[in-house]
Amino acid sequence: MDKEIARLEALELKRQNEGIELIASENYPSVDVRAAQGSIFTAKYAEGYPGKRYYGGCEVVDQVENLAIERCKSLFHAAFANVQPHSGSQANFAAYRALVKPGDKILSLTLNDGGHLTHGSNVSFSANTYSFAFYPLGDDGKLDYDIIRQRLFEERPNLLLAGYSAYPFTIDFRRMRELVDEYNASTGERCLFMVDMAHIAGQVASGKCQNPCDYADIVTSTTHKTLRGPRGGIILTNDEALAKKVNSAVFPFTQGGPLEHVIAAKAIAFAEANTDGFRAYFDGVLANTRACNDELARLGRKVSGTENHLFLLDVLSSYGINGLEAQLRLERVGITTNKNMIHGDTLSPKYCSGLRIGFAAATSRGCDAEQARTIARLIDKALSCGEDELDCVRLEVRAITAGWKDISKLVF
Ligand SMILES: *Cc1c(COP(=O)(O)O)cnc(C)c1O
């Protein structure tokens, strides 16, 4: 292998193995998923869809993609699935294209409250193609469905968007569907409802929250976060006409040749997620996240509480430092997190007042609730101790990860 890249891969493996990964959007895929990503399917051009390709020699990749589609549909109980989007952002690009026209209005969550760049940020294609209006969270930092209802009637959007990047509580998709139906019935408009479940796909797959596919016109997702698959995106719908629009929005509108090697890896991940083992894994994710949140609360720190795989720690009120400083401090002891805006944040996005902490990745390596509480105490120590004590915390982090599974050998 290329010596330079081999050296860097070894360094990255060591960094990941020795550290505690608490970035809520990350996870460790199985050996099988990673092998498929390195398979010969990468060599095949297959523009189009199974049975309708622009190239010859697709009889095998057609079976791969059909398998991925069938497994994806059965995992999420949806009638149609497109497994070609290269990423979550690409999936959203295509989903918007299928649902609304340029200039149409999309109502989404205020970005500082946990939305994603593709949900109306000025630096993304989204705000440059569509007109965005936003609904804020309630005073308690949770979705307030009366506010969303009010914003629907005020803004009269063409699309209501739910699903977030840093929201620690469950989302009542059924309620949002009812709001859209009520709005449409009383105004004669035809507002559509889309859910981006990029973060919570694993929780949905394990049946531990409402399934947005039961309520939304279109559901998009990543496959590499809580779902524990390869890096990529998917789009789901139960509406045949929309499914056709989605397919042409993905190819040829947005993308060229699909990544059949990644689609093979997605097929494996969908099968892995449709097992009792995965459902037990997700119980662990939820228990560990709660244990860490609750332990920090017991220590007197300001945490958001949690009903999924993540929570937010207000480091400004808890430790008098900003999110960036906290992130850098934790990095020095081998704990990886990211700075994040918290509800009502007074600092700029460059610094933020909070940290986002998630347990999807650590749980894949074997972290249990007792260790999650220990990790809470290590975070607390690293954020409040003197510079000279950081080395000692680093050793304690190392002692925990030494007992965990090697991430290059994970089998689920
Ligand atoms: C991560 C995320 C995405 C984008 O995924 P990429 O694969 O990084 O493009 C989209 N939406 C939400 C809500 C996300 O959290």
XYZ file of C-alpha atoms and ligand atoms in Angstrom:
427
model
C 0.000 0.000 0.000
C 1.021 3.616 -0.517
C 3.429 4.254 2.371
C 2.284 7.769 3.151
C -1.407 6.853 3.266
C -0.652 3.621 5.170
C 1.189 5.647 7.806
C -1.738 8.055 8.112
C -4.269 5.229 8.287
C -2.321 3.653 11.135
C -2.253 7.012 12.922
C -6.012 7.479 12.484
C -6.727 3.946 13.703
C -4.633 4.624 16.801
C -6.351 7.969 17.402
C -9.784 6.371 17.120
C -8.886 3.286 19.168
C -7.256 5.202 22.012
C -9.820 7.974 22.224
C -13.443 8.152 23.327
C -15.568 9.236 20.373
C -18.539 11.278 21.554
C -19.346 13.188 18.344
C -23.070 12.479 18.012
C -22.993 12.121 14.229
C -20.253 9.480 14.173
C -20.297 5.716 14.518
C -18.158 2.657 13.702
C -19.343 0.389 10.892
C -18.702 -3.362 10.872
C -15.825 -5.101 9.105
C -18.384 -6.310 6.514
C -19.629 -2.810 5.763
C -16.075 -1.535 5.375
C -15.063 -4.475 3.167
C -17.974 -3.813 0.794
C -16.846 -0.190 0.514
C -13.444 -1.421 -0.642
C -14.924 -3.989 -3.042
C -14.688 -4.217 -6.836
C -18.182 -2.715 -7.190
C -16.341 0.611 -7.104
C -15.171 -0.092 -10.658
C -18.672 -0.296 -12.166
C -20.510 2.492 -13.923
C -24.251 2.101 -13.468
C -25.943 5.425 -14.244
C -29.688 4.946 -14.019
C -31.635 2.437 -11.902
C -31.816 -1.393 -11.792
C -33.163 -2.648 -15.132
C -32.852 0.842 -16.684
C -29.128 1.561 -16.889
C -27.144 3.639 -19.340
C -24.309 1.065 -19.433
C -23.961 -2.651 -20.125
C -22.672 -5.188 -17.626
C -25.005 -4.109 -14.828
C -26.679 -7.476 -14.202
C -24.809 -8.013 -10.935
C -24.925 -4.467 -9.551
C -28.650 -4.440 -10.376
C -29.038 -7.274 -7.866
C -26.908 -5.425 -5.326
C -28.964 -2.256 -5.627
C -32.287 -4.138 -5.593
C -31.190 -5.939 -2.431
C -30.290 -2.606 -0.804
C -33.654 -1.114 -1.844
C -35.669 -4.086 -0.532
C -33.785 -4.198 2.777
C -34.112 -0.436 3.214
C -37.877 -0.555 2.571
C -38.359 -3.426 4.989
C -36.233 -1.774 7.702
C -38.189 1.500 7.613
C -41.601 0.142 6.477
C -41.655 2.392 3.416
C -43.016 1.600 -0.050
C -40.205 3.227 -2.070
C -36.507 3.794 -1.401
C -33.721 5.493 -3.344
C -30.355 4.323 -2.026
C -28.143 6.323 -4.393
C -27.598 9.702 -2.654
C -23.885 10.120 -1.946
C -24.592 11.886 1.356
C -27.315 13.320 3.556
C -26.915 16.734 1.947
C -27.266 15.225 -1.547
C -30.405 13.416 -0.360
C -31.890 16.700 0.850
C -30.944 18.444 -2.396
C -32.846 15.827 -4.387
C -35.770 15.633 -1.937
C -36.374 19.401 -2.143
C -36.207 19.151 -5.926
C -38.936 16.470 -5.846
C -41.154 18.353 -3.382
C -40.958 22.075 -4.226
C -39.908 24.554 -6.929
C -37.078 27.095 -6.717
C -38.330 30.116 -4.795
C -40.950 28.104 -2.861
C -41.061 28.537 0.885
C -39.759 25.928 3.350
C -40.511 26.215 7.069
C -37.748 24.711 9.209
C -36.248 24.948 12.672
C -34.118 27.993 13.546
C -30.595 26.856 12.653
C -29.098 27.846 16.003
C -31.624 25.552 17.683
C -30.279 22.420 16.017
C -31.135 22.552 12.309
C -28.706 21.510 9.562
C -26.881 23.649 6.953
C -29.163 22.222 4.246
C -32.190 23.431 6.248
C -31.864 27.056 5.176
C -28.353 28.274 5.932
C -27.087 31.112 3.730
C -23.836 29.247 3.074
C -25.734 26.229 1.665
C -27.529 25.710 -1.678
C -30.757 25.513 0.314
C -31.193 29.199 1.163
C -29.882 30.145 -2.275
C -32.546 28.126 -4.069
C -35.568 28.272 -1.782
C -37.061 30.846 0.522
C -36.794 29.782 4.168
C -38.841 30.727 7.198
C -38.179 29.306 10.644
C -39.972 28.106 13.779
C -38.212 28.620 17.111
C -38.157 26.153 19.999
C -40.264 26.885 23.064
C -38.743 28.483 26.175
C -37.922 25.025 27.563
C -35.755 24.233 24.519
C -38.306 21.733 23.192
C -40.464 21.784 20.068
C -43.652 23.719 20.750
C -46.330 22.448 18.352
C -48.565 25.477 18.972
C -45.732 27.731 17.763
C -45.217 25.525 14.693
C -48.963 25.686 13.971
C -48.912 29.469 14.299
C -45.850 29.775 12.019
C -47.534 27.536 9.404
C -50.540 29.843 9.179
C -48.346 32.997 9.238
C -45.769 31.896 6.697
C -47.949 29.703 4.439
C -44.980 27.526 3.372
C -44.966 24.922 0.599
C -43.034 22.495 2.802
C -42.722 21.871 6.535
C -39.384 20.355 7.535
C -38.596 18.362 10.682
C -35.547 16.355 11.795
C -32.453 17.967 13.284
C -28.730 17.730 14.021
C -28.584 18.665 17.683
C -32.038 18.090 19.162
C -31.959 15.750 22.172
C -35.699 15.046 22.482
C -38.202 12.885 20.606
C -40.172 14.478 17.776
C -43.933 14.064 17.471
C -44.121 13.455 13.699
C -47.774 12.456 13.969
C -48.614 15.816 15.506
C -46.749 17.667 12.749
C -48.630 15.696 10.081
C -51.905 16.667 11.776
C -50.864 20.341 11.766
C -50.058 20.215 8.038
C -53.358 18.434 7.306
C -55.282 20.988 9.352
C -53.519 23.858 7.586
C -54.167 22.364 4.142
C -57.822 21.643 4.905
C -58.568 25.123 6.199
C -56.643 27.121 3.560
C -56.962 24.927 0.473
C -53.153 25.031 0.145
C -51.018 21.956 -0.426
C -48.142 22.179 2.039
C -46.018 19.016 2.106
C -44.168 17.479 5.058
C -40.576 16.246 4.954
C -38.513 14.636 7.691
C -34.712 14.507 7.655
C -33.970 11.672 10.101
C -30.178 11.763 9.471
C -29.393 11.702 13.187
C -32.089 9.404 14.527
C -32.270 6.781 11.742
C -30.872 4.147 14.113
C -33.511 4.946 16.728
C -36.234 4.743 14.058
C -34.823 1.469 12.700
C -34.815 -0.031 16.183
C -38.456 0.954 16.710
C -37.705 3.155 19.732
C -39.483 6.303 18.516
C -42.210 7.219 16.017
C -41.388 6.212 12.441
C -41.484 9.387 10.292
C -42.198 7.225 7.214
C -45.724 6.787 8.637
C -46.361 10.539 8.506
C -44.077 12.427 6.105
C -44.411 12.769 2.320
C -40.656 12.217 2.013
C -38.064 11.051 4.558
C -34.327 11.551 3.991
C -31.454 10.174 6.013
C -27.756 9.569 6.226
C -26.627 5.971 6.641
C -23.421 6.579 8.629
C -24.674 8.127 11.879
C -26.768 6.134 14.359
C -27.662 3.673 11.578
C -24.017 2.503 11.623
C -23.591 1.997 7.863
C -21.246 3.458 5.245
C -21.107 7.208 4.627
C -24.091 7.999 2.392
C -27.738 9.021 2.061
C -31.186 7.551 1.318
C -34.643 8.892 0.411
C -37.895 7.144 1.375
C -41.527 7.704 0.467
C -44.862 5.879 0.329
C -46.111 7.963 -2.608
C -45.473 6.475 -6.045
C -45.619 9.792 -7.928
C -43.148 11.345 -5.499
C -40.899 8.280 -5.764
C -40.613 8.873 -9.524
C -39.742 12.523 -8.939
C -37.150 11.526 -6.342
C -35.489 9.115 -8.746
C -35.070 11.699 -11.476
C -34.016 14.324 -8.902
C -31.167 12.044 -7.738
C -30.164 10.893 -11.227
C -29.748 12.595 -13.655
C -30.502 15.927 -11.954
C -28.036 15.863 -9.036
C -25.697 12.925 -9.458
C -24.005 10.804 -12.099
C -22.937 7.218 -11.553
C -24.100 5.687 -8.249
C -21.489 4.387 -5.773
C -22.425 0.703 -6.094
C -19.712 -0.307 -3.608
C -21.307 1.998 -1.035
C -24.765 0.724 -1.989
C -23.496 -2.831 -1.314
C -22.300 -1.623 2.094
C -25.672 0.055 2.715
C -27.408 -3.272 1.963
C -25.271 -4.937 4.640
C -25.951 -2.160 7.157
C -29.732 -2.350 6.572
C -29.613 -6.085 7.303
C -27.458 -5.546 10.402
C -29.901 -2.900 11.683
C -32.877 -5.232 11.232
C -31.810 -7.591 14.035
C -32.430 -8.057 17.759
C -28.729 -7.327 18.199
C -29.162 -3.842 16.757
C -32.289 -3.212 18.838
C -30.331 -4.199 21.969
C -27.470 -1.966 20.805
C -29.848 0.960 20.602
C -31.190 0.307 24.110
C -27.547 0.626 25.142
C -27.087 3.894 23.237
C -30.141 5.418 24.935
C -29.148 4.157 28.402
C -25.547 5.372 28.076
C -26.545 8.823 26.827
C -28.988 9.183 29.722
C -26.411 7.909 32.239
C -23.799 10.476 31.142
C -26.352 13.327 31.040
C -27.712 12.404 34.487
C -24.268 12.059 36.064
C -23.273 15.540 34.843
C -26.569 16.866 36.230
C -25.823 15.167 39.573
C -22.476 16.983 39.591
C -24.403 20.258 39.294
C -23.717 20.886 35.598
C -26.264 22.287 33.154
C -27.349 19.611 30.683
C -30.289 19.458 28.270
C -31.671 16.071 29.277
C -32.095 13.466 26.549
C -34.545 11.127 24.832
C -32.198 9.933 22.093
C -28.484 9.355 21.379
C -27.294 12.860 22.296
C -27.497 15.699 24.804
C -26.115 19.221 25.086
C -23.830 20.385 27.878
C -23.920 24.123 28.602
C -20.210 24.667 29.270
C -20.497 28.439 29.596
C -22.775 28.311 32.636
C -21.248 25.085 33.967
C -17.541 25.944 33.689
C -17.301 29.558 32.536
C -15.619 28.593 29.254
C -16.942 28.611 25.681
C -17.709 25.563 23.562
C -14.583 25.844 21.435
C -12.351 25.958 24.500
C -14.201 22.972 25.994
C -13.875 20.985 22.757
C -10.119 21.664 22.621
C -9.628 20.754 26.284
C -11.431 17.433 25.860
C -9.430 16.726 22.718
C -6.263 16.987 24.808
C -7.440 14.126 27.025
C -8.592 11.971 24.095
C -12.327 12.708 24.236
C -13.711 13.940 20.909
C -16.837 16.152 20.928
C -17.973 19.244 19.066
C -18.903 22.745 20.167
C -22.576 23.449 19.603
C -25.022 26.310 19.941
C -27.472 25.831 22.792
C -31.024 27.173 23.016
C -30.807 30.939 23.635
C -27.039 30.996 23.016
C -25.380 34.377 23.616
C -22.084 33.521 21.878
C -21.326 33.409 18.141
C -21.275 30.082 16.232
C -17.480 30.319 16.173
C -17.363 29.822 19.950
C -20.806 28.541 21.086
C -21.846 28.021 24.706
C -22.263 24.285 24.518
C -20.937 20.885 23.581
C -22.894 18.182 21.777
C -22.268 14.761 23.284
C -23.480 11.455 21.840
C -22.992 7.756 22.579
C -23.706 5.956 19.282
C -20.002 5.348 18.539
C -18.815 4.541 22.077
C -21.683 2.049 22.513
C -20.640 0.258 19.302
C -17.281 -0.382 20.981
C -18.869 -1.827 24.108
C -19.343 1.171 26.425
C -21.838 0.406 29.235
C -23.807 2.712 31.551
C -21.284 2.482 34.384
C -18.532 3.606 32.004
C -20.801 6.349 30.637
C -21.034 7.707 34.205
C -17.246 7.467 34.555
C -16.889 9.345 31.252
C -19.182 12.068 32.633
C -16.843 12.472 35.623
C -13.797 12.581 33.314
C -15.450 15.268 31.153
C -16.265 17.189 34.320
C -12.693 16.892 35.558
C -11.112 17.849 32.216
C -13.283 20.966 31.994
C -12.646 22.126 35.547
C -9.129 20.928 36.503
C -5.789 22.703 36.202
C -3.597 22.303 33.116
C -1.233 20.036 35.055
C -3.993 17.504 35.745
C -4.986 16.936 32.102
C -2.340 14.239 31.575
C -3.815 12.271 34.434
C -7.315 12.449 32.886
C -5.831 11.328 29.596
C -4.488 8.180 31.272
C -7.922 7.439 32.728
C -9.468 7.802 29.250
C -6.839 5.435 27.901
C -7.645 2.896 30.624
C -11.297 2.801 29.528
C -10.647 2.457 25.794
C -8.008 -0.240 26.394
C -10.888 -2.489 27.483
C -13.048 -1.732 24.430
C -13.207 -3.505 21.088
C -10.673 -2.646 18.388
C -12.619 -0.560 15.875
C -10.929 -2.246 12.925
C -12.408 -5.621 13.950
C -16.034 -4.866 14.760
C -18.588 -7.555 13.883
C -22.269 -7.025 14.639
C -25.605 15.053 9.124
C -26.844 15.650 8.636
C -27.073 15.860 7.265
C -26.012 15.760 6.195
O -25.300 14.649 6.057
P -23.952 14.634 5.186
O -23.827 13.203 4.838
O -22.889 15.172 6.068
O -24.162 15.500 3.985
C -28.315 16.310 6.873
N -29.271 16.562 7.770
C -29.095 16.405 9.085
C -30.221 16.702 10.029
C -27.861 15.964 9.568
O -27.675 15.847 10.890
